[in-house]
């Protein structure tokens, strides 16, 4: 599997917070889905409140 760095921002009570995280995934689409799932469960954020800006492979 490849490593992908995903950056963007998610909505919280103070507005939006930027983030950048690295995930292992076979392709960019799976990397995006894993980030959406991770932030949703960790921060209690809906997918519509997460904005992905860039996905880069390493």
PDB file of N, CA, C and O in Angstrom:
ATOM      1  N   UNK A   1       0.823  -1.187   0.000  1.00  0.00           N
ATOM      2  CA  UNK A   1       0.000   0.000   0.000  1.00  0.00           C
ATOM      3  C   UNK A   1       0.866   1.248   0.000  1.00  0.00           C
ATOM      4  O   UNK A   1       1.969   1.249   0.511  1.00  0.00           O
ATOM      5  N   UNK A   2       0.329   2.290  -0.527  1.00  0.00           N
ATOM      6  CA  UNK A   2       1.021   3.576  -0.589  1.00  0.00           C
ATOM      7  C   UNK A   2       0.565   4.472   0.554  1.00  0.00           C
ATOM      8  O   UNK A   2      -0.498   4.269   1.128  1.00  0.00           O
ATOM      9  N   UNK A   3       1.360   5.470   0.845  1.00  0.00           N
ATOM     10  CA  UNK A   3       0.978   6.463   1.835  1.00  0.00           C
ATOM     11  C   UNK A   3       0.509   7.713   1.114  1.00  0.00           C
ATOM     12  O   UNK A   3       1.135   8.164   0.153  1.00  0.00           O
ATOM     13  N   UNK A   4      -0.593   8.266   1.596  1.00  0.00           N
ATOM     14  CA  UNK A   4      -1.149   9.488   1.038  1.00  0.00           C
ATOM     15  C   UNK A   4      -1.274  10.522   2.148  1.00  0.00           C
ATOM     16  O   UNK A   4      -1.665  10.195   3.262  1.00  0.00           O
ATOM     17  N   UNK A   5      -0.949  11.750   1.817  1.00  0.00           N
ATOM     18  CA  UNK A   5      -1.130  12.869   2.745  1.00  0.00           C
ATOM     19  C   UNK A   5      -2.367  13.626   2.295  1.00  0.00           C
ATOM     20  O   UNK A   5      -2.464  14.065   1.150  1.00  0.00           O
ATOM     21  N   UNK A   6      -3.325  13.737   3.200  1.00  0.00           N
ATOM     22  CA  UNK A   6      -4.597  14.393   2.907  1.00  0.00           C
ATOM     23  C   UNK A   6      -4.688  15.640   3.773  1.00  0.00           C
ATOM     24  O   UNK A   6      -4.480  15.585   4.980  1.00  0.00           O
ATOM     25  N   UNK A   7      -4.989  16.774   3.142  1.00  0.00           N
ATOM     26  CA  UNK A   7      -5.137  18.014   3.898  1.00  0.00           C
ATOM     27  C   UNK A   7      -6.489  18.633   3.580  1.00  0.00           C
ATOM     28  O   UNK A   7      -7.085  18.373   2.542  1.00  0.00           O
ATOM     29  N   UNK A   8      -6.954  19.446   4.506  1.00  0.00           N
ATOM     30  CA  UNK A   8      -8.246  20.105   4.345  1.00  0.00           C
ATOM     31  C   UNK A   8      -8.631  20.801   5.623  1.00  0.00           C
ATOM     32  O   UNK A   8      -7.773  21.216   6.408  1.00  0.00           O
ATOM     33  N   UNK A   9      -9.925  20.913   5.848  1.00  0.00           N
ATOM     34  CA  UNK A   9     -10.405  21.535   7.071  1.00  0.00           C
ATOM     35  C   UNK A   9     -11.741  20.909   7.449  1.00  0.00           C
ATOM     36  O   UNK A   9     -12.454  20.365   6.603  1.00  0.00           O
ATOM     37  N   UNK A  10     -12.056  20.969   8.744  1.00  0.00           N
ATOM     38  CA  UNK A  10     -13.316  20.434   9.223  1.00  0.00           C
ATOM     39  C   UNK A  10     -13.973  21.440  10.150  1.00  0.00           C
ATOM     40  O   UNK A  10     -13.309  22.249  10.795  1.00  0.00           O
ATOM     41  N   UNK A  11     -15.279  21.384  10.193  1.00  0.00           N
ATOM     42  CA  UNK A  11     -16.053  22.338  10.975  1.00  0.00           C
ATOM     43  C   UNK A  11     -16.066  21.914  12.440  1.00  0.00           C
ATOM     44  O   UNK A  11     -16.274  20.750  12.758  1.00  0.00           O
ATOM     45  N   UNK A  12     -15.829  22.881  13.315  1.00  0.00           N
ATOM     46  CA  UNK A  12     -15.973  22.660  14.744  1.00  0.00           C
ATOM     47  C   UNK A  12     -16.753  23.823  15.337  1.00  0.00           C
ATOM     48  O   UNK A  12     -17.230  24.681  14.610  1.00  0.00           O
ATOM     49  N   UNK A  13     -16.854  23.883  16.640  1.00  0.00           N
ATOM     50  CA  UNK A  13     -17.696  24.922  17.248  1.00  0.00           C
ATOM     51  C   UNK A  13     -17.125  26.329  17.088  1.00  0.00           C
ATOM     52  O   UNK A  13     -17.848  27.311  17.215  1.00  0.00           O
ATOM     53  N   UNK A  14     -15.819  26.438  16.814  1.00  0.00           N
ATOM     54  CA  UNK A  14     -15.186  27.744  16.650  1.00  0.00           C
ATOM     55  C   UNK A  14     -15.055  28.170  15.196  1.00  0.00           C
ATOM     56  O   UNK A  14     -14.426  29.180  14.908  1.00  0.00           O
ATOM     57  N   UNK A  15     -15.591  27.410  14.276  1.00  0.00           N
ATOM     58  CA  UNK A  15     -15.449  27.700  12.849  1.00  0.00           C
ATOM     59  C   UNK A  15     -14.874  26.491  12.143  1.00  0.00           C
ATOM     60  O   UNK A  15     -15.374  25.397  12.291  1.00  0.00           O
ATOM     61  N   UNK A  16     -13.793  26.695  11.410  1.00  0.00           N
ATOM     62  CA  UNK A  16     -13.130  25.589  10.718  1.00  0.00           C
ATOM     63  C   UNK A  16     -11.706  25.445  11.228  1.00  0.00           C
ATOM     64  O   UNK A  16     -11.029  26.430  11.498  1.00  0.00           O
ATOM     65  N   UNK A  17     -11.254  24.202  11.366  1.00  0.00           N
ATOM     66  CA  UNK A  17      -9.885  23.916  11.770  1.00  0.00           C
ATOM     67  C   UNK A  17      -9.181  23.177  10.640  1.00  0.00           C
ATOM     68  O   UNK A  17      -9.722  22.219  10.098  1.00  0.00           O
ATOM     69  N   UNK A  18      -7.974  23.594  10.294  1.00  0.00           N
ATOM     70  CA  UNK A  18      -7.223  22.895   9.248  1.00  0.00           C
ATOM     71  C   UNK A  18      -6.652  21.588   9.785  1.00  0.00           C
ATOM     72  O   UNK A  18      -6.429  21.440  10.995  1.00  0.00           O
ATOM     73  N   UNK A  19      -6.401  20.647   8.897  1.00  0.00           N
ATOM     74  CA  UNK A  19      -5.765  19.399   9.283  1.00  0.00           C
ATOM     75  C   UNK A  19      -4.907  18.882   8.145  1.00  0.00           C
ATOM     76  O   UNK A  19      -5.074  19.258   6.993  1.00  0.00           O
ATOM     77  N   UNK A  20      -3.985  18.018   8.506  1.00  0.00           N
ATOM     78  CA  UNK A  20      -3.171  17.290   7.537  1.00  0.00           C
ATOM     79  C   UNK A  20      -2.853  15.951   8.175  1.00  0.00           C
ATOM     80  O   UNK A  20      -2.357  15.905   9.301  1.00  0.00           O
ATOM     81  N   UNK A  21      -3.167  14.870   7.491  1.00  0.00           N
ATOM     82  CA  UNK A  21      -2.946  13.544   8.038  1.00  0.00           C
ATOM     83  C   UNK A  21      -2.417  12.622   6.956  1.00  0.00           C
ATOM     84  O   UNK A  21      -2.636  12.856   5.768  1.00  0.00           O
ATOM     85  N   UNK A  22      -1.718  11.587   7.374  1.00  0.00           N
ATOM     86  CA  UNK A  22      -1.167  10.605   6.454  1.00  0.00           C
ATOM     87  C   UNK A  22      -1.848   9.268   6.708  1.00  0.00           C
ATOM     88  O   UNK A  22      -1.974   8.835   7.860  1.00  0.00           O
ATOM     89  N   UNK A  23      -2.303   8.623   5.632  1.00  0.00           N
ATOM     90  CA  UNK A  23      -2.966   7.324   5.736  1.00  0.00           C
ATOM     91  C   UNK A  23      -2.369   6.358   4.720  1.00  0.00           C
ATOM     92  O   UNK A  23      -1.858   6.760   3.678  1.00  0.00           O
ATOM     93  N   UNK A  24      -2.443   5.069   5.043  1.00  0.00           N
ATOM     94  CA  UNK A  24      -2.056   4.020   4.106  1.00  0.00           C
ATOM     95  C   UNK A  24      -3.290   3.598   3.333  1.00  0.00           C
ATOM     96  O   UNK A  24      -4.330   3.302   3.929  1.00  0.00           O
ATOM     97  N   UNK A  25      -3.183   3.579   2.006  1.00  0.00           N
ATOM     98  CA  UNK A  25      -4.313   3.215   1.166  1.00  0.00           C
ATOM     99  C   UNK A  25      -3.802   2.776  -0.205  1.00  0.00           C
ATOM    100  O   UNK A  25      -2.727   3.199  -0.630  1.00  0.00           O
ATOM    101  N   UNK A  26      -4.584   1.957  -0.912  1.00  0.00           N
ATOM    102  CA  UNK A  26      -4.160   1.517  -2.243  1.00  0.00           C
ATOM    103  C   UNK A  26      -4.276   2.601  -3.315  1.00  0.00           C
ATOM    104  O   UNK A  26      -3.564   2.559  -4.309  1.00  0.00           O
ATOM    105  N   UNK A  27      -5.185   3.576  -3.133  1.00  0.00           N
ATOM    106  CA  UNK A  27      -5.330   4.665  -4.103  1.00  0.00           C
ATOM    107  C   UNK A  27      -5.914   5.907  -3.423  1.00  0.00           C
ATOM    108  O   UNK A  27      -6.283   5.868  -2.247  1.00  0.00           O
ATOM    109  N   UNK A  28      -6.020   7.009  -4.180  1.00  0.00           N
ATOM    110  CA  UNK A  28      -6.470   8.284  -3.615  1.00  0.00           C
ATOM    111  C   UNK A  28      -7.910   8.234  -3.115  1.00  0.00           C
ATOM    112  O   UNK A  28      -8.237   8.823  -2.090  1.00  0.00           O
ATOM    113  N   UNK A  29      -8.783   7.548  -3.840  1.00  0.00           N
ATOM    114  CA  UNK A  29     -10.190   7.485  -3.430  1.00  0.00           C
ATOM    115  C   UNK A  29     -10.352   6.796  -2.081  1.00  0.00           C
ATOM    116  O   UNK A  29     -11.129   7.245  -1.232  1.00  0.00           O
ATOM    117  N   UNK A  30      -9.634   5.720  -1.882  1.00  0.00           N
ATOM    118  CA  UNK A  30      -9.700   5.008  -0.602  1.00  0.00           C
ATOM    119  C   UNK A  30      -9.110   5.875   0.510  1.00  0.00           C
ATOM    120  O   UNK A  30      -9.633   5.901   1.626  1.00  0.00           O
ATOM    121  N   UNK A  31      -8.040   6.606   0.205  1.00  0.00           N
ATOM    122  CA  UNK A  31      -7.439   7.511   1.197  1.00  0.00           C
ATOM    123  C   UNK A  31      -8.451   8.561   1.641  1.00  0.00           C
ATOM    124  O   UNK A  31      -8.575   8.853   2.833  1.00  0.00           O
ATOM    125  N   UNK A  32      -9.189   9.143   0.695  1.00  0.00           N
ATOM    126  CA  UNK A  32     -10.212  10.137   1.039  1.00  0.00           C
ATOM    127  C   UNK A  32     -11.280   9.526   1.930  1.00  0.00           C
ATOM    128  O   UNK A  32     -11.685  10.129   2.929  1.00  0.00           O
ATOM    129  N   UNK A  33     -11.751   8.337   1.591  1.00  0.00           N
ATOM    130  CA  UNK A  33     -12.790   7.680   2.386  1.00  0.00           C
ATOM    131  C   UNK A  33     -12.311   7.382   3.805  1.00  0.00           C
ATOM    132  O   UNK A  33     -13.052   7.536   4.762  1.00  0.00           O
ATOM    133  N   UNK A  34     -11.066   6.958   3.932  1.00  0.00           N
ATOM    134  CA  UNK A  34     -10.525   6.655   5.267  1.00  0.00           C
ATOM    135  C   UNK A  34     -10.432   7.911   6.123  1.00  0.00           C
ATOM    136  O   UNK A  34     -10.703   7.877   7.321  1.00  0.00           O
ATOM    137  N   UNK A  35     -10.051   9.020   5.516  1.00  0.00           N
ATOM    138  CA  UNK A  35      -9.963  10.279   6.268  1.00  0.00           C
ATOM    139  C   UNK A  35     -11.353  10.737   6.695  1.00  0.00           C
ATOM    140  O   UNK A  35     -11.559  11.142   7.845  1.00  0.00           O
ATOM    141  N   UNK A  36     -12.319  10.671   5.791  1.00  0.00           N
ATOM    142  CA  UNK A  36     -13.688  11.056   6.144  1.00  0.00           C
ATOM    143  C   UNK A  36     -14.218  10.194   7.283  1.00  0.00           C
ATOM    144  O   UNK A  36     -14.840  10.694   8.225  1.00  0.00           O
ATOM    145  N   UNK A  37     -13.969   8.906   7.232  1.00  0.00           N
ATOM    146  CA  UNK A  37     -14.422   7.997   8.271  1.00  0.00           C
ATOM    147  C   UNK A  37     -13.725   8.278   9.604  1.00  0.00           C
ATOM    148  O   UNK A  37     -14.365   8.318  10.657  1.00  0.00           O
ATOM    149  N   UNK A  38     -12.410   8.493   9.547  1.00  0.00           N
ATOM    150  CA  UNK A  38     -11.627   8.737  10.757  1.00  0.00           C
ATOM    151  C   UNK A  38     -12.063  10.018  11.468  1.00  0.00           C
ATOM    152  O   UNK A  38     -12.276  10.029  12.677  1.00  0.00           O
ATOM    153  N   UNK A  39     -12.202  11.112  10.714  1.00  0.00           N
ATOM    154  CA  UNK A  39     -12.602  12.379  11.330  1.00  0.00           C
ATOM    155  C   UNK A  39     -14.038  12.318  11.820  1.00  0.00           C
ATOM    156  O   UNK A  39     -14.368  12.917  12.839  1.00  0.00           O
ATOM    157  N   UNK A  40     -14.887  11.614  11.105  1.00  0.00           N
ATOM    158  CA  UNK A  40     -16.267  11.484  11.552  1.00  0.00           C
ATOM    159  C   UNK A  40     -16.368  10.785  12.890  1.00  0.00           C
ATOM    160  O   UNK A  40     -17.117  11.201  13.773  1.00  0.00           O
ATOM    161  N   UNK A  41     -15.599   9.723  13.062  1.00  0.00           N
ATOM    162  CA  UNK A  41     -15.676   8.984  14.319  1.00  0.00           C
ATOM    163  C   UNK A  41     -14.903   9.673  15.439  1.00  0.00           C
ATOM    164  O   UNK A  41     -15.347   9.694  16.578  1.00  0.00           O
ATOM    165  N   UNK A  42     -13.764  10.260  15.126  1.00  0.00           N
ATOM    166  CA  UNK A  42     -12.929  10.874  16.159  1.00  0.00           C
ATOM    167  C   UNK A  42     -13.490  12.198  16.662  1.00  0.00           C
ATOM    168  O   UNK A  42     -13.454  12.498  17.855  1.00  0.00           O
ATOM    169  N   UNK A  43     -14.026  13.017  15.759  1.00  0.00           N
ATOM    170  CA  UNK A  43     -14.473  14.359  16.123  1.00  0.00           C
ATOM    171  C   UNK A  43     -15.994  14.525  16.088  1.00  0.00           C
ATOM    172  O   UNK A  43     -16.485  15.613  16.366  1.00  0.00           O
ATOM    173  N   UNK A  44     -16.721  13.483  15.725  1.00  0.00           N
ATOM    174  CA  UNK A  44     -18.180  13.581  15.663  1.00  0.00           C
ATOM    175  C   UNK A  44     -18.656  14.535  14.588  1.00  0.00           C
ATOM    176  O   UNK A  44     -19.640  15.243  14.759  1.00  0.00           O
ATOM    177  N   UNK A  45     -17.932  14.556  13.462  1.00  0.00           N
ATOM    178  CA  UNK A  45     -18.219  15.476  12.374  1.00  0.00           C
ATOM    179  C   UNK A  45     -18.845  14.707  11.215  1.00  0.00           C
ATOM    180  O   UNK A  45     -18.406  13.612  10.878  1.00  0.00           O
ATOM    181  N   UNK A  46     -19.878  15.288  10.612  1.00  0.00           N
ATOM    182  CA  UNK A  46     -20.493  14.667   9.444  1.00  0.00           C
ATOM    183  C   UNK A  46     -19.618  14.873   8.219  1.00  0.00           C
ATOM    184  O   UNK A  46     -18.832  15.823   8.149  1.00  0.00           O
ATOM    185  N   UNK A  47     -19.761  14.007   7.234  1.00  0.00           N
ATOM    186  CA  UNK A  47     -18.966  14.102   6.010  1.00  0.00           C
ATOM    187  C   UNK A  47     -19.168  15.432   5.293  1.00  0.00           C
ATOM    188  O   UNK A  47     -18.258  15.938   4.651  1.00  0.00           O
ATOM    189  N   UNK A  48     -20.355  15.996   5.408  1.00  0.00           N
ATOM    190  CA  UNK A  48     -20.625  17.274   4.733  1.00  0.00           C
ATOM    191  C   UNK A  48     -19.918  18.443   5.414  1.00  0.00           C
ATOM    192  O   UNK A  48     -19.836  19.528   4.844  1.00  0.00           O
ATOM    193  N   UNK A  49     -19.394  18.228   6.632  1.00  0.00           N
ATOM    194  CA  UNK A  49     -18.700  19.278   7.365  1.00  0.00           C
ATOM    195  C   UNK A  49     -17.184  19.173   7.230  1.00  0.00           C
ATOM    196  O   UNK A  49     -16.446  19.879   7.901  1.00  0.00           O
ATOM    197  N   UNK A  50     -16.724  18.260   6.370  1.00  0.00           N
ATOM    198  CA  UNK A  50     -15.299  18.068   6.132  1.00  0.00           C
ATOM    199  C   UNK A  50     -14.997  18.459   4.692  1.00  0.00           C
ATOM    200  O   UNK A  50     -15.648  17.981   3.769  1.00  0.00           O
ATOM    201  N   UNK A  51     -14.032  19.343   4.502  1.00  0.00           N
ATOM    202  CA  UNK A  51     -13.625  19.768   3.165  1.00  0.00           C
ATOM    203  C   UNK A  51     -12.215  19.279   2.898  1.00  0.00           C
ATOM    204  O   UNK A  51     -11.274  19.683   3.590  1.00  0.00           O
ATOM    205  N   UNK A  52     -12.062  18.383   1.936  1.00  0.00           N
ATOM    206  CA  UNK A  52     -10.748  17.888   1.565  1.00  0.00           C
ATOM    207  C   UNK A  52     -10.198  18.797   0.465  1.00  0.00           C
ATOM    208  O   UNK A  52     -10.861  19.054  -0.529  1.00  0.00           O
ATOM    209  N   UNK A  53      -8.997  19.291   0.666  1.00  0.00           N
ATOM    210  CA  UNK A  53      -8.405  20.227  -0.279  1.00  0.00           C
ATOM    211  C   UNK A  53      -7.371  19.575  -1.186  1.00  0.00           C
ATOM    212  O   UNK A  53      -7.302  19.866  -2.368  1.00  0.00           O
ATOM    213  N   UNK A  54      -6.558  18.681  -0.625  1.00  0.00           N
ATOM    214  CA  UNK A  54      -5.472  18.098  -1.425  1.00  0.00           C
ATOM    215  C   UNK A  54      -5.155  16.679  -0.957  1.00  0.00           C
ATOM    216  O   UNK A  54      -5.135  16.396   0.229  1.00  0.00           O
ATOM    217  N   UNK A  55      -4.920  15.797  -1.915  1.00  0.00           N
ATOM    218  CA  UNK A  55      -4.475  14.444  -1.645  1.00  0.00           C
ATOM    219  C   UNK A  55      -3.208  14.211  -2.464  1.00  0.00           C
ATOM    220  O   UNK A  55      -3.234  14.324  -3.687  1.00  0.00           O
ATOM    221  N   UNK A  56      -2.120  13.933  -1.776  1.00  0.00           N
ATOM    222  CA  UNK A  56      -0.856  13.705  -2.477  1.00  0.00           C
ATOM    223  C   UNK A  56      -0.290  12.347  -2.080  1.00  0.00           C
ATOM    224  O   UNK A  56      -0.353  11.946  -0.915  1.00  0.00           O
ATOM    225  N   UNK A  57       0.247  11.622  -3.045  1.00  0.00           N
ATOM    226  CA  UNK A  57       0.853  10.323  -2.792  1.00  0.00           C
ATOM    227  C   UNK A  57       2.337  10.455  -2.548  1.00  0.00           C
ATOM    228  O   UNK A  57       2.975  11.383  -3.038  1.00  0.00           O
ATOM    229  N   UNK A  58       2.865   9.500  -1.781  1.00  0.00           N
ATOM    230  CA  UNK A  58       4.297   9.552  -1.485  1.00  0.00           C
ATOM    231  C   UNK A  58       4.998   8.380  -2.095  1.00  0.00           C
ATOM    232  O   UNK A  58       4.564   7.330  -2.223  1.00  0.00           O
TER     233      UNK A  58
END
